[in-house]
mmCIF file of C-alpha atoms in Angstrom:
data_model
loop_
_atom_site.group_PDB
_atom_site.id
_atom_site.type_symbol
_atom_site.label_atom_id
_atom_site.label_comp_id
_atom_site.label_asym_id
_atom_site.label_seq_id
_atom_site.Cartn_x
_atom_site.Cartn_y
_atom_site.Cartn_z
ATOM 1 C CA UNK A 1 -13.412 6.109 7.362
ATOM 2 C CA UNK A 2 -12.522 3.297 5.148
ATOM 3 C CA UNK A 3 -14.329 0.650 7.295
ATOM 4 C CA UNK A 4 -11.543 -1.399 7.611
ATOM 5 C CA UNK A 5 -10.356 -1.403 11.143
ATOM 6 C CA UNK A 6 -7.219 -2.509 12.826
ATOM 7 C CA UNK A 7 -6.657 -3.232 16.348
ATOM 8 C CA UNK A 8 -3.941 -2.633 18.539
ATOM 9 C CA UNK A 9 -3.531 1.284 16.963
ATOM 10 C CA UNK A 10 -0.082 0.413 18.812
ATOM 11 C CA UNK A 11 1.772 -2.338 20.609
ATOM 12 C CA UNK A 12 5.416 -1.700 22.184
ATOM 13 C CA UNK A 13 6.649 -5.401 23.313
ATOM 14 C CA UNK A 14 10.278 -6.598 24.132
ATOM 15 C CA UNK A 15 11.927 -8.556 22.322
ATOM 16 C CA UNK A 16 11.566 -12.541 22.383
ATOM 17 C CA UNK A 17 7.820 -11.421 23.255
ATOM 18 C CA UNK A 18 4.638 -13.137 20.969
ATOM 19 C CA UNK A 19 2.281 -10.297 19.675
ATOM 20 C CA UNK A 20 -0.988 -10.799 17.621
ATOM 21 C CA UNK A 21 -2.656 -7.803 15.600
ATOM 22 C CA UNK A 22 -6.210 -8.149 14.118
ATOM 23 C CA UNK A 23 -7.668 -6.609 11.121
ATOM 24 C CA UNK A 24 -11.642 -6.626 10.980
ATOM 25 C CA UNK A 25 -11.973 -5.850 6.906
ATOM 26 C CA UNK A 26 -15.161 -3.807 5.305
ATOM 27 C CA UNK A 27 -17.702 -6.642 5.876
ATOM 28 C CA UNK A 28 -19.202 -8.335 1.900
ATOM 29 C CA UNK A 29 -14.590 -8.191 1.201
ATOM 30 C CA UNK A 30 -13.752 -11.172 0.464
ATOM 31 C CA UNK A 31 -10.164 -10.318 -0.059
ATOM 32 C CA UNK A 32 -7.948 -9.351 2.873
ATOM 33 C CA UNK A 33 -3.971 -8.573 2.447
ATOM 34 C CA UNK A 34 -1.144 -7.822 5.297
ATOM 35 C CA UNK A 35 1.342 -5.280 3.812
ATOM 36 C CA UNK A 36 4.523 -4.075 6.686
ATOM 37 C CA UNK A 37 5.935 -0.576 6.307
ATOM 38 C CA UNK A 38 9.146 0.596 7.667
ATOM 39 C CA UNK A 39 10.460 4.112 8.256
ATOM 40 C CA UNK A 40 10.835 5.521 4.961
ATOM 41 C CA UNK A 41 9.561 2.725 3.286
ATOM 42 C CA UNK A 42 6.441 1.874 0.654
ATOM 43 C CA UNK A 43 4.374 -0.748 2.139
ATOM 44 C CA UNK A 44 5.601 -4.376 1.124
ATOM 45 C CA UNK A 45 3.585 -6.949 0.534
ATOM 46 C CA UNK A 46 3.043 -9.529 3.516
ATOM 47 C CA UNK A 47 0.334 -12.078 2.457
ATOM 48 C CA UNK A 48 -3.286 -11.999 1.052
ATOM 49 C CA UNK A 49 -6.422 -14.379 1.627
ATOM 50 C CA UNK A 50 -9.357 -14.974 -0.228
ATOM 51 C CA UNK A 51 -12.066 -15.994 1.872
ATOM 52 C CA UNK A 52 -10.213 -18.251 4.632
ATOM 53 C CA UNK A 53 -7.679 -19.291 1.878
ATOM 54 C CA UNK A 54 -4.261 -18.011 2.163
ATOM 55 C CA UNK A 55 -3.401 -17.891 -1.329
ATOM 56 C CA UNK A 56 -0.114 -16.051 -1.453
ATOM 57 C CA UNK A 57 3.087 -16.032 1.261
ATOM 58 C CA UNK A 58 6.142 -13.471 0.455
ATOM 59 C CA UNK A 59 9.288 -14.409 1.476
ATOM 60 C CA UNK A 60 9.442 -11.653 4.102
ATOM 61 C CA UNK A 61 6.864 -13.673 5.949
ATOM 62 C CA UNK A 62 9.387 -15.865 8.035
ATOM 63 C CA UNK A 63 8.213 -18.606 9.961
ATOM 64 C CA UNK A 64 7.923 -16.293 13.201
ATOM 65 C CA UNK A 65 4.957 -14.854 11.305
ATOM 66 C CA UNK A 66 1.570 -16.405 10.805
ATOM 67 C CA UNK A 67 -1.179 -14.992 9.540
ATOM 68 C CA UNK A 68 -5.057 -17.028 9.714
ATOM 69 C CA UNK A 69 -8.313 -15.786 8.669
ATOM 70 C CA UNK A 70 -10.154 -18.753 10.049
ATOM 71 C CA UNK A 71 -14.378 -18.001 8.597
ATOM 72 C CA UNK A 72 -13.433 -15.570 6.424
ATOM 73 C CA UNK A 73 -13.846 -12.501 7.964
ATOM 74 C CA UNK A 74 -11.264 -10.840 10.512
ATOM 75 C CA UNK A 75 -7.706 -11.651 10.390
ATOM 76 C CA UNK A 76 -5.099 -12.291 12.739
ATOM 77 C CA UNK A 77 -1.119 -11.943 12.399
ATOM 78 C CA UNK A 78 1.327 -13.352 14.901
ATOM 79 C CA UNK A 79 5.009 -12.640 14.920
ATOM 80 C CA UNK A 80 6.046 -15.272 17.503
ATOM 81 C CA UNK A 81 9.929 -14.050 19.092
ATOM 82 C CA UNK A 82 9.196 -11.104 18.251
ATOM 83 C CA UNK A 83 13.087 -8.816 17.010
ATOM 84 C CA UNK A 84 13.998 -5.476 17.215
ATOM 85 C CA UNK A 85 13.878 -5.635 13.032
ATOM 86 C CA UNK A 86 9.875 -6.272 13.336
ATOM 87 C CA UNK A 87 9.247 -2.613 14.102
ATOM 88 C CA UNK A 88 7.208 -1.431 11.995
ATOM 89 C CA UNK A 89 3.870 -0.336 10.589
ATOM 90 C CA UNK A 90 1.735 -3.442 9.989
ATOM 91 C CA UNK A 91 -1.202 -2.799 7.361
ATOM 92 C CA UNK A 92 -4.443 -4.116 6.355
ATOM 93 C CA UNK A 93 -5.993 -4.140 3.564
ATOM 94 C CA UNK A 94 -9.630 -5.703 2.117
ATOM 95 C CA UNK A 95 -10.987 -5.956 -1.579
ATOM 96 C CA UNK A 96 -14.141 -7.093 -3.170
ATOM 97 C CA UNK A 97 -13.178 -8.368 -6.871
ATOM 98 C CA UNK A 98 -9.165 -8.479 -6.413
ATOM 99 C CA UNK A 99 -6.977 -5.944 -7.781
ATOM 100 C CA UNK A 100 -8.132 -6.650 -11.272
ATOM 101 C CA UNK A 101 -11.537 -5.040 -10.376
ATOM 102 C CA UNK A 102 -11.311 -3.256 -6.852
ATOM 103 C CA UNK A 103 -9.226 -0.705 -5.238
ATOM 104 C CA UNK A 104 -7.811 -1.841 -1.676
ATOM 105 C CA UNK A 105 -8.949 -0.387 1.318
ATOM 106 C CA UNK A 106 -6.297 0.193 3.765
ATOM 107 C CA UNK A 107 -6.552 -0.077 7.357
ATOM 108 C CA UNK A 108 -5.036 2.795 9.974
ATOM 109 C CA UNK A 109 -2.336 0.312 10.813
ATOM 110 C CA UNK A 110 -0.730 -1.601 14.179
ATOM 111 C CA UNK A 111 2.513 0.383 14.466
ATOM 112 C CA UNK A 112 4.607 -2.303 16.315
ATOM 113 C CA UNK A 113 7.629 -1.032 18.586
ATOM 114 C CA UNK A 114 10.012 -4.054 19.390
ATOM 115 C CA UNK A 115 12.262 -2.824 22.499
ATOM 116 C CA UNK B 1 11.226 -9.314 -9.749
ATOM 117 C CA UNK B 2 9.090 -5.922 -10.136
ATOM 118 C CA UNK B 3 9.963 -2.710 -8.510
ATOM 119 C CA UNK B 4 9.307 0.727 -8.495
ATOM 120 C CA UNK B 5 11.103 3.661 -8.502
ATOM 121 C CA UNK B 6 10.187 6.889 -7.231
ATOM 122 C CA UNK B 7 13.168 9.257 -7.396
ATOM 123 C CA UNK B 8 11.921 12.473 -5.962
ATOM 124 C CA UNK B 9 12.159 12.322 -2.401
ATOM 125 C CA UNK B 10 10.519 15.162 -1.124
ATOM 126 C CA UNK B 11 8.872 17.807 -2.953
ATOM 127 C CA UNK B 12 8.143 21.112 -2.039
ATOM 128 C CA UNK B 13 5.659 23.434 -4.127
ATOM 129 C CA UNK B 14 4.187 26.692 -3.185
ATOM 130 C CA UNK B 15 0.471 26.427 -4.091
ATOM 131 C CA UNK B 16 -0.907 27.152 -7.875
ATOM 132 C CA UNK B 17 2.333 25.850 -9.081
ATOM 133 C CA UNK B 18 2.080 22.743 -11.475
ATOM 134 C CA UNK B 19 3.086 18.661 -10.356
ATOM 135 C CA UNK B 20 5.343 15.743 -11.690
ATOM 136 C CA UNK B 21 5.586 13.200 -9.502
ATOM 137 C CA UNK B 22 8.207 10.522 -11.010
ATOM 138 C CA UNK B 23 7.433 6.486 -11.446
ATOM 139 C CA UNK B 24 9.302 3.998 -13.127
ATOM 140 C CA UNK B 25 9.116 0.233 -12.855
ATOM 141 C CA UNK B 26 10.731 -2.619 -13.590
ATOM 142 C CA UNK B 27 8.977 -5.673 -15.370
ATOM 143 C CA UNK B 28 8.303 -6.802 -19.133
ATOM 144 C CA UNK B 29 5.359 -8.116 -18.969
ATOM 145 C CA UNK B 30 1.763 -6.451 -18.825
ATOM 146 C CA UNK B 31 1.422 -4.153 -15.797
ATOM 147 C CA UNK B 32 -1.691 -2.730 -13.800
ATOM 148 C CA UNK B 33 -0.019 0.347 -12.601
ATOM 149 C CA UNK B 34 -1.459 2.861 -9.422
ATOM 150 C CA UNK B 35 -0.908 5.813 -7.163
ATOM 151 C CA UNK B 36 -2.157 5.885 -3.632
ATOM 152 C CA UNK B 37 -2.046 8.642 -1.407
ATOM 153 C CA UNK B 38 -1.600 8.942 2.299
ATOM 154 C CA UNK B 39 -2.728 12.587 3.742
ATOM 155 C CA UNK B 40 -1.543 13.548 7.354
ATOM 156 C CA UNK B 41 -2.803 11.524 10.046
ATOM 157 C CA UNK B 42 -4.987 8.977 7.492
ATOM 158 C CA UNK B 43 -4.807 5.976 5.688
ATOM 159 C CA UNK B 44 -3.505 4.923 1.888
ATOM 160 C CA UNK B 45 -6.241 5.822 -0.490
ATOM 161 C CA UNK B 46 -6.286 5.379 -3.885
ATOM 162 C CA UNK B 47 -5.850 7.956 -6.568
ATOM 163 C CA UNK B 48 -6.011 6.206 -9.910
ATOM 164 C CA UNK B 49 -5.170 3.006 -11.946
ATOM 165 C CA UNK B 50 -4.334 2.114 -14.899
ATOM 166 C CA UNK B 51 -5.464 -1.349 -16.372
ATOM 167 C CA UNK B 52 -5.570 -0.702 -20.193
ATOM 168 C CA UNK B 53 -6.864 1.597 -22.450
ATOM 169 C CA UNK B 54 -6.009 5.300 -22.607
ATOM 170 C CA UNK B 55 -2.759 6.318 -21.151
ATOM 171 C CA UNK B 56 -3.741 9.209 -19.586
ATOM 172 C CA UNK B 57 -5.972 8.125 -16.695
ATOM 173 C CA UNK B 58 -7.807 11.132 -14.715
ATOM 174 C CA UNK B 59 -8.017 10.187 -11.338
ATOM 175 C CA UNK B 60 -9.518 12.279 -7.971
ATOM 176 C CA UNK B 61 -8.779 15.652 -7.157
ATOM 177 C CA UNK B 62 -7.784 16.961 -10.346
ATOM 178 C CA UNK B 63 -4.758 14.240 -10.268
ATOM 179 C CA UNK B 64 -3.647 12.460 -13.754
ATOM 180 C CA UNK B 65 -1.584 10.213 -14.604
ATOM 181 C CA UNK B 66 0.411 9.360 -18.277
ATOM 182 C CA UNK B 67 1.191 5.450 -18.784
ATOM 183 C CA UNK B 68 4.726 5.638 -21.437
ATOM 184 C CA UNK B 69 5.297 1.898 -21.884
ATOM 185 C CA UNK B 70 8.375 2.562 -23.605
ATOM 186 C CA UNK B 71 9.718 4.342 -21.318
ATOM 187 C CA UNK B 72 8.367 2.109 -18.230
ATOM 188 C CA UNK B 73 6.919 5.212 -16.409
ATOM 189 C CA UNK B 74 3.930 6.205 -14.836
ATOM 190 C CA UNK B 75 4.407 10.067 -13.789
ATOM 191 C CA UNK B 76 1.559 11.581 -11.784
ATOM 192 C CA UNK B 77 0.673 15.260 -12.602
ATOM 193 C CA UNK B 78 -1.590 17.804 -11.239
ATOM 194 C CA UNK B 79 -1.403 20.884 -13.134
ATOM 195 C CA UNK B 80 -2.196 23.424 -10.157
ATOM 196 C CA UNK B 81 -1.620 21.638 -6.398
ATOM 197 C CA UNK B 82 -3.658 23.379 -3.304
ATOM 198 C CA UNK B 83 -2.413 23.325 0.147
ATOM 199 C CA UNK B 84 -4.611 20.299 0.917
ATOM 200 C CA UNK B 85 -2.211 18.265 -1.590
ATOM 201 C CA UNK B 86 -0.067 18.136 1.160
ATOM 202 C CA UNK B 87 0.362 14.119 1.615
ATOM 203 C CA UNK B 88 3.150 11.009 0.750
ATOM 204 C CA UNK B 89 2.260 9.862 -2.852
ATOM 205 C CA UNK B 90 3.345 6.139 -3.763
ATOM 206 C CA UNK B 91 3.465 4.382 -6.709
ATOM 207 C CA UNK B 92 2.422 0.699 -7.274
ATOM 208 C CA UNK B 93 2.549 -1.869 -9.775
ATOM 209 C CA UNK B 94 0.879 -5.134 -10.377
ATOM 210 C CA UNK B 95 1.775 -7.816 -12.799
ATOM 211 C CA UNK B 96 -0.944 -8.684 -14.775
ATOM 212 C CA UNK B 97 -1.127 -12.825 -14.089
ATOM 213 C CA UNK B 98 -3.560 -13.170 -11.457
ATOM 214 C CA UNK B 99 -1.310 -12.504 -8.283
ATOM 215 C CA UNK B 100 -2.571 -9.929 -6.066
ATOM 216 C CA UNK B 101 0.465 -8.364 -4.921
ATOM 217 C CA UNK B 102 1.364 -5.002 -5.122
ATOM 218 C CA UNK B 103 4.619 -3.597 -5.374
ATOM 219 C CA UNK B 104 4.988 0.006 -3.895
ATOM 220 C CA UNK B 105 7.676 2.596 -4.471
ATOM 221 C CA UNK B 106 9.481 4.101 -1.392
ATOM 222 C CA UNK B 107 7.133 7.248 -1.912
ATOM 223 C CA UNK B 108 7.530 11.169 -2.174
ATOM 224 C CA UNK B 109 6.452 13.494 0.107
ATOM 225 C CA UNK B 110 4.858 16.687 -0.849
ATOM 226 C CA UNK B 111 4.828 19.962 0.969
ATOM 227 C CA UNK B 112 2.831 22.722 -0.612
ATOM 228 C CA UNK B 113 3.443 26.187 1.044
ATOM 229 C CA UNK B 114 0.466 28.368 1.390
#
């Protein structure tokens, strides 16, 4: 068990629907990242936070997504409207020193079914 | 942009026999290059890294991997796989200049056959 834990295991919503999935990250981490995985796919990069800092957005993060980590410890990501296109395998991840210095620690994942 | 290439698909290996798992990437700068693996049923877990230094970084499980910077590759080798090898094996890449993405191949997945 990597200690970082992810919560729904899996959420099946309709489209147009809001969902929010939390990550809870190995607890001294300071570093916490959101990766989505599709069918296929290696996991691509969502967003990342230092502390309560979100330091880095990709552009796959539209503005139906939002991701907070409000005190620096769990993390939440919304997808508000929520498409068919959105299915997918949404990852956590936590670090101590950054990728410089620390491996990641993955999460089990929210596997997200949009009907 | 960065990306990674893994060309092999799906491999399938009956066990003793020896591993090359294919990575290239695409960027000129410095790179901090990785595999991760993701057995049945479990999370991504790293393998190895490469920062600097010696090429040929041993990671866990009798896995290795060769850094060619000419040849922008990063194969990952095992020179006898076991039935427990059995997993998807993706390869990442970071640019070196303080962002903390990391850019993963679409992965290969290995089948060893008892």
């Amino acid at each position: 068990d990597t200690g970082v834990s992810q919560n729904p295991r899996h959420k099946i919503t309709k489209r147009g629907q809001n969902v929010t999935f939390r990550c809870d990250p190995i607890s001294e981490h300071n570093r916490l990242y959101w990766y989505r995985q599709t069918l296929g796919q290696g996991p691509e990069f969502l967003t990342y936070f230092q502390n309560e800092a979100q330091l880095e957005k990709s552009r796959l993060l539209s503005d139906r997504f939002s991701a907070e980590r409000p005190k620096g410890s769990f993390s939440t990501l919304e997808i508000q409207r929520t498409e068919q296109g959105d299915s997918a395998m949404y990852l956590c991840a936590s670090s101590l020193g950054g990728l410089n210095n620390e491996k990641l620690f993955f999460g089990s994942g929210t596997q997200l079914s949009v009907l | 942009a960065q990306s990674v290439s893994q060309h092999n698909h799906h491999v399938i290996l009956s066990e003793a026999a020896s591993l090359e798992l294919g990575c290239n990437y695409s960027y000129g700068g410095t790179v901090n290059l990785f595999w991760y693996v993701q057995y049945p049923g479990q999370h991504l877990q790293l393998l190895l890294k490469y920062f600097s230094g010696d090429p040929l970084v041993k990671g866990i499980k009798g896995f290795e991997a060769e850094f060619i910077k000419s040849k922008f590759s990063f194969n990952l080798r095992k020179p006898s796989v076991q039935w427990s090898d059995t997993a998807e094996y993706f390869c990442a890449v970071n640019t070196n200049f303080g962002n903390e993405k990391l850019t993963f191949g679409t992965g290969t997945r290995l089948t060893i056959i008892p």
